Each structure stands twice: as structure tokens, then as C-alpha cells.
Coordinates of N, CA, C and O in Angstrom, one line a residue:
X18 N -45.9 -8.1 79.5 CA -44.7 -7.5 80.1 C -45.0 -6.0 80.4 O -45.5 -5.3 79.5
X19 N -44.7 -5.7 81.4 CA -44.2 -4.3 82.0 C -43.0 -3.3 82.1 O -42.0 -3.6 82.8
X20 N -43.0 -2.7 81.7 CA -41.3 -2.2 81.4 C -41.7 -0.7 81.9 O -42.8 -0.3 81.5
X21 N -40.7 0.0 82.8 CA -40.6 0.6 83.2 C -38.8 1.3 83.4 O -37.9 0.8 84.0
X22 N -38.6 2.8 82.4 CA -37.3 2.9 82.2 C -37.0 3.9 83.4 O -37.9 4.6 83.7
X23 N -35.9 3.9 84.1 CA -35.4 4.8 85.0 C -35.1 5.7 84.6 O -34.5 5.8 83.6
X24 N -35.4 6.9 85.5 CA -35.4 8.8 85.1 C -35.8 9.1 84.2 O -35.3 9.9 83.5
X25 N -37.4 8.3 83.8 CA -37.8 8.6 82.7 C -39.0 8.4 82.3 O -39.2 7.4 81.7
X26 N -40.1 9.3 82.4 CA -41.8 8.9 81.9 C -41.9 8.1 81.4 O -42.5 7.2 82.1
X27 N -41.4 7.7 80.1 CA -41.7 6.7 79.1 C -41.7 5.5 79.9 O -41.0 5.5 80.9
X28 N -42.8 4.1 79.5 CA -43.0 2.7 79.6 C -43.5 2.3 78.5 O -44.0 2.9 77.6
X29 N -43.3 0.7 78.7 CA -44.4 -0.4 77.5 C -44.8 -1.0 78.3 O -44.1 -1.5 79.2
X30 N -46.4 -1.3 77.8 CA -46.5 -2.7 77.9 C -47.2 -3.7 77.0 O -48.3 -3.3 76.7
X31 N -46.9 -4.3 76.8 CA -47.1 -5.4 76.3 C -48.2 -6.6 76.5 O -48.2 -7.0 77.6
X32 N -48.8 -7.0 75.8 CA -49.3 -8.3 76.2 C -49.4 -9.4 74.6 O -49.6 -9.1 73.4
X33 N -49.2 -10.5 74.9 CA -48.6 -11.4 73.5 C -49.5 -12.4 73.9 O -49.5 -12.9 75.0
X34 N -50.8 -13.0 72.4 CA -50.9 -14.6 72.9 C -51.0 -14.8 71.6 O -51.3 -14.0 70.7
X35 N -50.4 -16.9 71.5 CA -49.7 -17.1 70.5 C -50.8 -18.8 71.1 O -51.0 -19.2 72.3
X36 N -51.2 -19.2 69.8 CA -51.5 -20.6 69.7 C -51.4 -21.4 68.8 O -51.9 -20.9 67.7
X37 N -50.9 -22.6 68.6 CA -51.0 -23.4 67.5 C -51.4 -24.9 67.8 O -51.5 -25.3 69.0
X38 N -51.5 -25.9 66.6 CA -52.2 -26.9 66.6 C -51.7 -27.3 65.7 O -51.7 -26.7 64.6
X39 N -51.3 -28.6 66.1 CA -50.5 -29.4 65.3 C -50.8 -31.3 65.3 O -51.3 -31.9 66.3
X40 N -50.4 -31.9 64.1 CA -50.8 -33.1 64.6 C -50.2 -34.0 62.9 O -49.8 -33.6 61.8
X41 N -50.2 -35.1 63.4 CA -49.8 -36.3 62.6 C -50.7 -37.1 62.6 O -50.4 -37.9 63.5
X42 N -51.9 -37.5 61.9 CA -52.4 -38.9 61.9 C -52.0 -39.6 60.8 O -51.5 -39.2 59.7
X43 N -52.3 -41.0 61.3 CA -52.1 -41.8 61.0 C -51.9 -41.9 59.4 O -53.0 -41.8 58.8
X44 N -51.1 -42.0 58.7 CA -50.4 -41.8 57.1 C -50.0 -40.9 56.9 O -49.8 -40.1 57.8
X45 N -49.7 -40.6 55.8 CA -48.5 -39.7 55.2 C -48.5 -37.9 55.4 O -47.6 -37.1 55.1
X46 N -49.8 -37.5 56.3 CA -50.2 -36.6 55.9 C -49.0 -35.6 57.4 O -48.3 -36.3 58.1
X47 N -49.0 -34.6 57.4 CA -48.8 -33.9 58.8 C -49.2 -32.2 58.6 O -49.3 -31.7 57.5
X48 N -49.6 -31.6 59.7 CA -50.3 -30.1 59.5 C -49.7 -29.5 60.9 O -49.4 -30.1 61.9
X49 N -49.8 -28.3 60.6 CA -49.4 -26.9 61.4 C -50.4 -25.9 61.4 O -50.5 -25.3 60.3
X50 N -51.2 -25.5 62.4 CA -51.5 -23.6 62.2 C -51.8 -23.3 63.3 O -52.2 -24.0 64.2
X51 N -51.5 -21.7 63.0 CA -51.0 -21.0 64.2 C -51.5 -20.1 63.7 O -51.8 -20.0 62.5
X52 N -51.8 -18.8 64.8 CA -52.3 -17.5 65.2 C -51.9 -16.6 66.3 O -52.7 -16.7 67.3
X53 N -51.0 -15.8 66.4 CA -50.6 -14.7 67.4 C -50.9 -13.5 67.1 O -51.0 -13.0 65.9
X54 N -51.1 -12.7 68.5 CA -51.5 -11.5 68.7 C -50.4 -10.9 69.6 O -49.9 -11.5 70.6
X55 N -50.0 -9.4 69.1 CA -49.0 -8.7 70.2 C -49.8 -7.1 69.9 O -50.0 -6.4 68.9
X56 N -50.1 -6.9 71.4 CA -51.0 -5.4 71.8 C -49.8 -4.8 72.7 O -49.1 -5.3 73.6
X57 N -49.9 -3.6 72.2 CA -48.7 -2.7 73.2 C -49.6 -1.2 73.7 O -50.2 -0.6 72.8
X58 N -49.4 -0.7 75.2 CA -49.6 0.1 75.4 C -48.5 1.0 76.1 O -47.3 0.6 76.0
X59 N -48.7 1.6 76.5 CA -48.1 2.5 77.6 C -47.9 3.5 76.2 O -48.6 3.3 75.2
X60 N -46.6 5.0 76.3 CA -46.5 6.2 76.0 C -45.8 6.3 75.2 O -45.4 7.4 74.8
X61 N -45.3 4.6 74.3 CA -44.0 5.3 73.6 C -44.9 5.2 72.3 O -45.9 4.7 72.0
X62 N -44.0 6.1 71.4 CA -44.2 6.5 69.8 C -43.6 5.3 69.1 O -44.2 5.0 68.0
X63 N -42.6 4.3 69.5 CA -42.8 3.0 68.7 C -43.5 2.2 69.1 O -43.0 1.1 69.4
X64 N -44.7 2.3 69.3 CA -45.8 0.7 69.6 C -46.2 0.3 68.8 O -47.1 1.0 68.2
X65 N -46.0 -0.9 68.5 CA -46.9 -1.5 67.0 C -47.9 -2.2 68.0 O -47.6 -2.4 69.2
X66 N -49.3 -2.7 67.2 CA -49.7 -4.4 67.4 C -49.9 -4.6 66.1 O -49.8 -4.0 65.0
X67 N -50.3 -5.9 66.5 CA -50.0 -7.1 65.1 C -51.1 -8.4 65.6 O -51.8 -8.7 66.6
X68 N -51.0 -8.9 64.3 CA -51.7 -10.4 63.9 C -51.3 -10.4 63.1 O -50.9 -9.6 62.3
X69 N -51.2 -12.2 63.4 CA -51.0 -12.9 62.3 C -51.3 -14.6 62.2 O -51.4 -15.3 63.2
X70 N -51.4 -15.1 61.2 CA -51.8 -16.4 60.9 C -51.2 -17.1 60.4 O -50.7 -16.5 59.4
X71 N -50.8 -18.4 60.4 CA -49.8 -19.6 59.7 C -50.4 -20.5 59.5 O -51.5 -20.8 60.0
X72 N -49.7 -21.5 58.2 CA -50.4 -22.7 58.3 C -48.8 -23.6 57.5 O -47.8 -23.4 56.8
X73 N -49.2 -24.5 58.1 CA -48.4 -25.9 57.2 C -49.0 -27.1 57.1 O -49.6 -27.6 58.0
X74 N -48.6 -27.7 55.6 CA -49.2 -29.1 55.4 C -48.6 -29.7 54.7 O -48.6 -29.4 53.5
X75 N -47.8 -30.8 55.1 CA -46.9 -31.9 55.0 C -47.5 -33.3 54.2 O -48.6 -33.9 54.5
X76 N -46.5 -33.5 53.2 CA -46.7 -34.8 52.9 C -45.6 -35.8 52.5 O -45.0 -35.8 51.5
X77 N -45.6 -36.7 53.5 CA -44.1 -37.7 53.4 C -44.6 -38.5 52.2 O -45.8 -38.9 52.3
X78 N -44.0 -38.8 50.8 CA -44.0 -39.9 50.4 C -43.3 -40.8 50.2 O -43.6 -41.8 49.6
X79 N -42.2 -40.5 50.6 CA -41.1 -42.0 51.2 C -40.5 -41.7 52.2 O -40.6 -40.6 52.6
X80 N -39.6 -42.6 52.7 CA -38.4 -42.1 53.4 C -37.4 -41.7 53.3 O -36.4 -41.9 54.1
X81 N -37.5 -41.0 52.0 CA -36.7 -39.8 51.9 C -37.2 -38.7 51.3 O -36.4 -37.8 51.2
X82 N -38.5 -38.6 50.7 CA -39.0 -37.5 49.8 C -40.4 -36.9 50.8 O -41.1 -37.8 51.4
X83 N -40.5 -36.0 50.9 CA -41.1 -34.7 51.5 C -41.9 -33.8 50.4 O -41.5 -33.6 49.3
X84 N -42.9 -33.3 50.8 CA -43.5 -32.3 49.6 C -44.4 -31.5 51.1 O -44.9 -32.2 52.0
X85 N -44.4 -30.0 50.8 CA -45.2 -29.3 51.7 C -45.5 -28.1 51.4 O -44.9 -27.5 50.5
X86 N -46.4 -27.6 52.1 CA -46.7 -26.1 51.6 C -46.7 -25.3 53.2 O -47.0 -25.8 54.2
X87 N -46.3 -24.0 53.0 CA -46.4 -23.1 54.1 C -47.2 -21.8 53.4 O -47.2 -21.4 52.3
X88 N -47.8 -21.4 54.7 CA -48.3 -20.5 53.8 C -48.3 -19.3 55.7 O -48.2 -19.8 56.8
X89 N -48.5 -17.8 55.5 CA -48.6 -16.8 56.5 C -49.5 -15.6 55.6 O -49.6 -15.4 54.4
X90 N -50.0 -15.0 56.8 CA -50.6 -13.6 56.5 C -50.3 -12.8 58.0 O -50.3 -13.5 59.0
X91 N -50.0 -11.3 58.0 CA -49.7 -10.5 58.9 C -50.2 -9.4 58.7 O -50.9 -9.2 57.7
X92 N -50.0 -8.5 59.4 CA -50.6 -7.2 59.9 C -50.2 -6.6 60.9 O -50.6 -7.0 62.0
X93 N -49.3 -5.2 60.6 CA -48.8 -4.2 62.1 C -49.3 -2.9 62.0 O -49.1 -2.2 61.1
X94 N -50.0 -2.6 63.1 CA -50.7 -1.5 63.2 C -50.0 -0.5 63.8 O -49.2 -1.1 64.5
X95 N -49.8 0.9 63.9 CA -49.0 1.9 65.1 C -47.8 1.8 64.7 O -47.8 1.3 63.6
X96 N -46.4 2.1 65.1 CA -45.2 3.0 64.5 C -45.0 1.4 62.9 O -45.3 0.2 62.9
X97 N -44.3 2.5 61.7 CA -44.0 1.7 60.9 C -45.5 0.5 60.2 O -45.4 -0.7 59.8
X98 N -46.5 1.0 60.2 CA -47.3 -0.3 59.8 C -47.5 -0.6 58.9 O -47.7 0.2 58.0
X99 N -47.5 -2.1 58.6 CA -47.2 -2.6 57.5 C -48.2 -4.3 57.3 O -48.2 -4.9 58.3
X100 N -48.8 -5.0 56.2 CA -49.1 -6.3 56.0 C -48.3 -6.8 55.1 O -47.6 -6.3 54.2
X101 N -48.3 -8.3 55.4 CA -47.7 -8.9 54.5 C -48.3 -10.2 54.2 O -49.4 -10.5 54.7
X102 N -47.8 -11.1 53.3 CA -48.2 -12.0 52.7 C -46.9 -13.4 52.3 O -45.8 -13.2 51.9
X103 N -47.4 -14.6 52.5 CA -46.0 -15.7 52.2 C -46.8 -16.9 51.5 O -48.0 -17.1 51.9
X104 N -46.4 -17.6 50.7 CA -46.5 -18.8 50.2 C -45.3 -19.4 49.4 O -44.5 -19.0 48.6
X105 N -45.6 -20.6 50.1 CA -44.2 -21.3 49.3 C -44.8 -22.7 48.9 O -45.8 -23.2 49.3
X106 N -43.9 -23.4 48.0 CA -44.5 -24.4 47.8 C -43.1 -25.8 47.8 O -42.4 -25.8 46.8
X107 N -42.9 -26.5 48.3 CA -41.6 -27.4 48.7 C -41.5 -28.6 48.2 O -42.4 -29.3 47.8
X108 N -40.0 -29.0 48.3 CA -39.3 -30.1 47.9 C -38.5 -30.9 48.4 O -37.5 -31.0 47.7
X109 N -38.5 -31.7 49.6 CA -37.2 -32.0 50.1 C -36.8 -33.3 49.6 O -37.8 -34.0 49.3
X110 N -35.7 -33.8 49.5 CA -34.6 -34.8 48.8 C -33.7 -35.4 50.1 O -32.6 -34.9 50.1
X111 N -34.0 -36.0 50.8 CA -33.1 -36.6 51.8 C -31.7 -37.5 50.8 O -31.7 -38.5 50.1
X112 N -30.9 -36.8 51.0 CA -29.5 -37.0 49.8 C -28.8 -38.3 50.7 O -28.3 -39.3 50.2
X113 N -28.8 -37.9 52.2 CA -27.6 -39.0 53.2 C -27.8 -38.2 54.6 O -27.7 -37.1 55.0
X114 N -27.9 -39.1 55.0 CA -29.0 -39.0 56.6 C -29.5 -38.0 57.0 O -30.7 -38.2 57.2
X115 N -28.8 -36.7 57.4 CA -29.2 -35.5 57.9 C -29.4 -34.5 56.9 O -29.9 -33.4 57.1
X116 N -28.8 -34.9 55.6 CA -28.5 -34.1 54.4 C -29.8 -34.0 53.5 O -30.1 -34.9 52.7
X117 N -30.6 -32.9 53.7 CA -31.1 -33.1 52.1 C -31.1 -32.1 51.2 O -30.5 -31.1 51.5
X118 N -31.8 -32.2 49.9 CA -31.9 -30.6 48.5 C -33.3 -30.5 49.5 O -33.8 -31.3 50.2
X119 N -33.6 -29.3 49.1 CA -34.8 -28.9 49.1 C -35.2 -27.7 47.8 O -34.2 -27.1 47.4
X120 N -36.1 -27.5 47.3 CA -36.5 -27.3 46.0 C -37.4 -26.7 46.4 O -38.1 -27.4 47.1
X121 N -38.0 -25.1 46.1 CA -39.0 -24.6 46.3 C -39.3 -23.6 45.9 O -38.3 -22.9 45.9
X122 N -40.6 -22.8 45.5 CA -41.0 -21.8 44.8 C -41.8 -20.7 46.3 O -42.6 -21.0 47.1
X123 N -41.3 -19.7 46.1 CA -42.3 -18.7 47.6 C -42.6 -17.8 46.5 O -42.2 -17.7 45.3
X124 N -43.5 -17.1 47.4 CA -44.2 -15.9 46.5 C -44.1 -14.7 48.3 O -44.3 -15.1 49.4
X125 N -43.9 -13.5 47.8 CA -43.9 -12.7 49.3 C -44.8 -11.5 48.8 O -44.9 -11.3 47.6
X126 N -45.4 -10.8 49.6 CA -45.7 -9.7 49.6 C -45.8 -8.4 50.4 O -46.9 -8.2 50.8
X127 N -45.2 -7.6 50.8 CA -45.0 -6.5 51.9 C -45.5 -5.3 51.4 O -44.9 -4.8 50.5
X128 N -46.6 -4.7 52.0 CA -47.0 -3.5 51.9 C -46.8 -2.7 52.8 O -46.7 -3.3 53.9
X129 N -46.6 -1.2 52.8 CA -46.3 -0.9 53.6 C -47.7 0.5 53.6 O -48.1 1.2 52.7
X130 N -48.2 0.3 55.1 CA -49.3 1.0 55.1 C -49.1 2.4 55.6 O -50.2 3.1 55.7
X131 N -48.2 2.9 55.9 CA -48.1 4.6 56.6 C -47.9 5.8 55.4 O -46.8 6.1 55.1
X132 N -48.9 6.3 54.8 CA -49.0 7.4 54.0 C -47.7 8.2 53.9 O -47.4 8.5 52.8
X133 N -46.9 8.4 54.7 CA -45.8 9.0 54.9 C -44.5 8.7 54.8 O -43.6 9.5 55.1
X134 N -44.4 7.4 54.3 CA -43.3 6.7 53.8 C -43.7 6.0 52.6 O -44.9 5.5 52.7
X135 N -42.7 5.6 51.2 CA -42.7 4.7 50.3 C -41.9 3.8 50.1 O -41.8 3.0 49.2
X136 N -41.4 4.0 51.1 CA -39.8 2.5 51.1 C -40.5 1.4 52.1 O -41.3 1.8 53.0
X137 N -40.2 0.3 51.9 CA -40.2 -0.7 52.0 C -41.3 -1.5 52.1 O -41.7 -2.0 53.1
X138 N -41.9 -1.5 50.9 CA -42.6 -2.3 50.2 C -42.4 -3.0 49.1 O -42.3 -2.3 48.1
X139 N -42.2 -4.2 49.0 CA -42.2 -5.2 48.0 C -42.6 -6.2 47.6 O -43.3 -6.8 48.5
X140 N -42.6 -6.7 46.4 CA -43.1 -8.2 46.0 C -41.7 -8.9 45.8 O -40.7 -8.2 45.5
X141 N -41.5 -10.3 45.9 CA -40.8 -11.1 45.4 C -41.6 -12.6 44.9 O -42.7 -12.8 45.4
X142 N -40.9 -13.5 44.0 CA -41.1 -14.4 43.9 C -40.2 -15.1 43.3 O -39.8 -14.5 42.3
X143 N -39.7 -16.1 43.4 CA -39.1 -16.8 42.8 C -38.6 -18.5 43.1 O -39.2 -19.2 44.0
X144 N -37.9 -18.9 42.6 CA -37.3 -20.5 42.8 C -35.9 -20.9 43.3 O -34.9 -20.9 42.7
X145 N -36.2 -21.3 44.7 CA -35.0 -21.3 45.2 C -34.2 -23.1 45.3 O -35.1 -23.9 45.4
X146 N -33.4 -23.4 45.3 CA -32.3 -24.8 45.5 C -31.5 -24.9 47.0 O -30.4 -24.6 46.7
X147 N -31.6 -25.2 48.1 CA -31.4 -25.0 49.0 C -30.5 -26.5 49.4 O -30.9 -27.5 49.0
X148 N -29.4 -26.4 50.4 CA -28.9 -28.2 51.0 C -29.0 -27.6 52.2 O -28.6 -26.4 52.4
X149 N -29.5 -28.3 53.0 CA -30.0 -28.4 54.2 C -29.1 -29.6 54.8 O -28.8 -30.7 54.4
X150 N -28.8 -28.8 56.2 CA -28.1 -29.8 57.2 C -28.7 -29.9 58.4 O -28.7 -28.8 58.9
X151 N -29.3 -30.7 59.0 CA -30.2 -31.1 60.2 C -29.3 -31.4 61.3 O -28.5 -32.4 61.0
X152 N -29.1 -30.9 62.3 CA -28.2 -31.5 63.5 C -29.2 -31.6 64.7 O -30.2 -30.9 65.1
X153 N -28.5 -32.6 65.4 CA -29.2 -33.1 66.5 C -30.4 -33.9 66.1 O -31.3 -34.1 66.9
X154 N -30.4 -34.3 65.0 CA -31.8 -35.3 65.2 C -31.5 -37.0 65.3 O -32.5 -37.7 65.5

């Protein structure tokens, strides 16, 4: 993208590519991962870029029970830069059709990399109980 503001030097531009790969064979198994990149140029003072990486891996053990893991890593370079970190680990409970519990433990991590600020960096972790409603499927 090209952006261009009226009565005004300032522009961005942008360029973004984003890929993933996904798939189901044959049994219980299912997987996700992905990888995007966002590069920004032109004049302004908020331009970040970034990467980042994803994954998921699924496992149906009935038809109603679910177990999966997600996991990410990131990185922003230029205004505000900062990495972070995600893992979770899951539980879903199909309760009545579209309905299920889900049960899961994440772990997060945000660092925040600009010498000149100390806010907003954190860890969390913990165990969360979640009911989940699915529409349209």
C-alpha cells in the first residue's frame, strides 16, 4: 500500500506478505503454521516492521473432545518496538452442539525493546475455563 496524505509531506508505504499451511490427514491429527512479514517505508516517525510465526496442532479424540496446542513468536522493529512470546495448551468439551467448555493453560511474554520507555512489558500465565458458542457452523 501507498498512502499519500493531502497538504502534506508525510506518506507510508507499506508492503505485507503473510503465508500459511494447513492440512488434515487422514486420522485424528490436524496442523496450522504460518509466517508474516510487514515492512513500512516512506517519512513517518510511527513505522514499525515486524515478523512473526505461528503454529497449531490439533487432536480430535472423539466427537466431542478436542486437545490442541497453539503456539506464536513476534517481533516489531521502529516506533514502539517490542517481541513477544504465546503458548497455550487446550481443552475443548463439546457440552450440546455448538456449545463447548474449553480448558486451558497460556503462558505470554512481552518485552518491550526501546531503551526509553519501561511500560509495557509483561509476563502472564495462567489457567483459564472458557464456554464457547460457535455460530454458523
Amino acid at each position: 500500500t501507498n498512502t499519500r496524505f493531502l497538504d502534506s509531506p508525510n506518506r507510508s508505504d507499506t508492503r505485507s506478505l503473510s503465508v500459511s499451511l494447513s492440512g488434515r490427514p487422514e486420522g485424528p491429527w490436524n496442523y496450522r503454521f504460518g509466517a508474516g512479514t510487514i515492512l513500512s517505508g516512506g517519512n513517518s516517525t510511527f513505522a514499525q516492521d515486524s515478523v512473526s510465526v505461528d503454529g497449531y496442532l490439533g487432536y480430535k479424540i472423539n466427537d466431542r473432545q478436542n486437545a490442541y496446542i497453539q503456539a506464536s513468536s513476534g517481533r516489531t522493529t521502529g516506533y514502539l518496538p517490542q517481541s513477544q512470546m504465546f503458548f497455550g495448551v487446550f481443552y475443548e468439551y463439546r457440552l450440546w452442539q455448538n456449545v463447548s467448555l474449553i480448558g486451558s493453560y497460556k503462558w505470554r511474554k512481552v518485552d518491550n525493546l526501546d531503551p526509553l520507555f519501561t511500560s509495557g512489558a509483561y509476563r502472564s500465565r495462567g489457567f483459564d475455563l472458557e464456554l464457547s458458542f460457535s455460530f454458523g457452523n
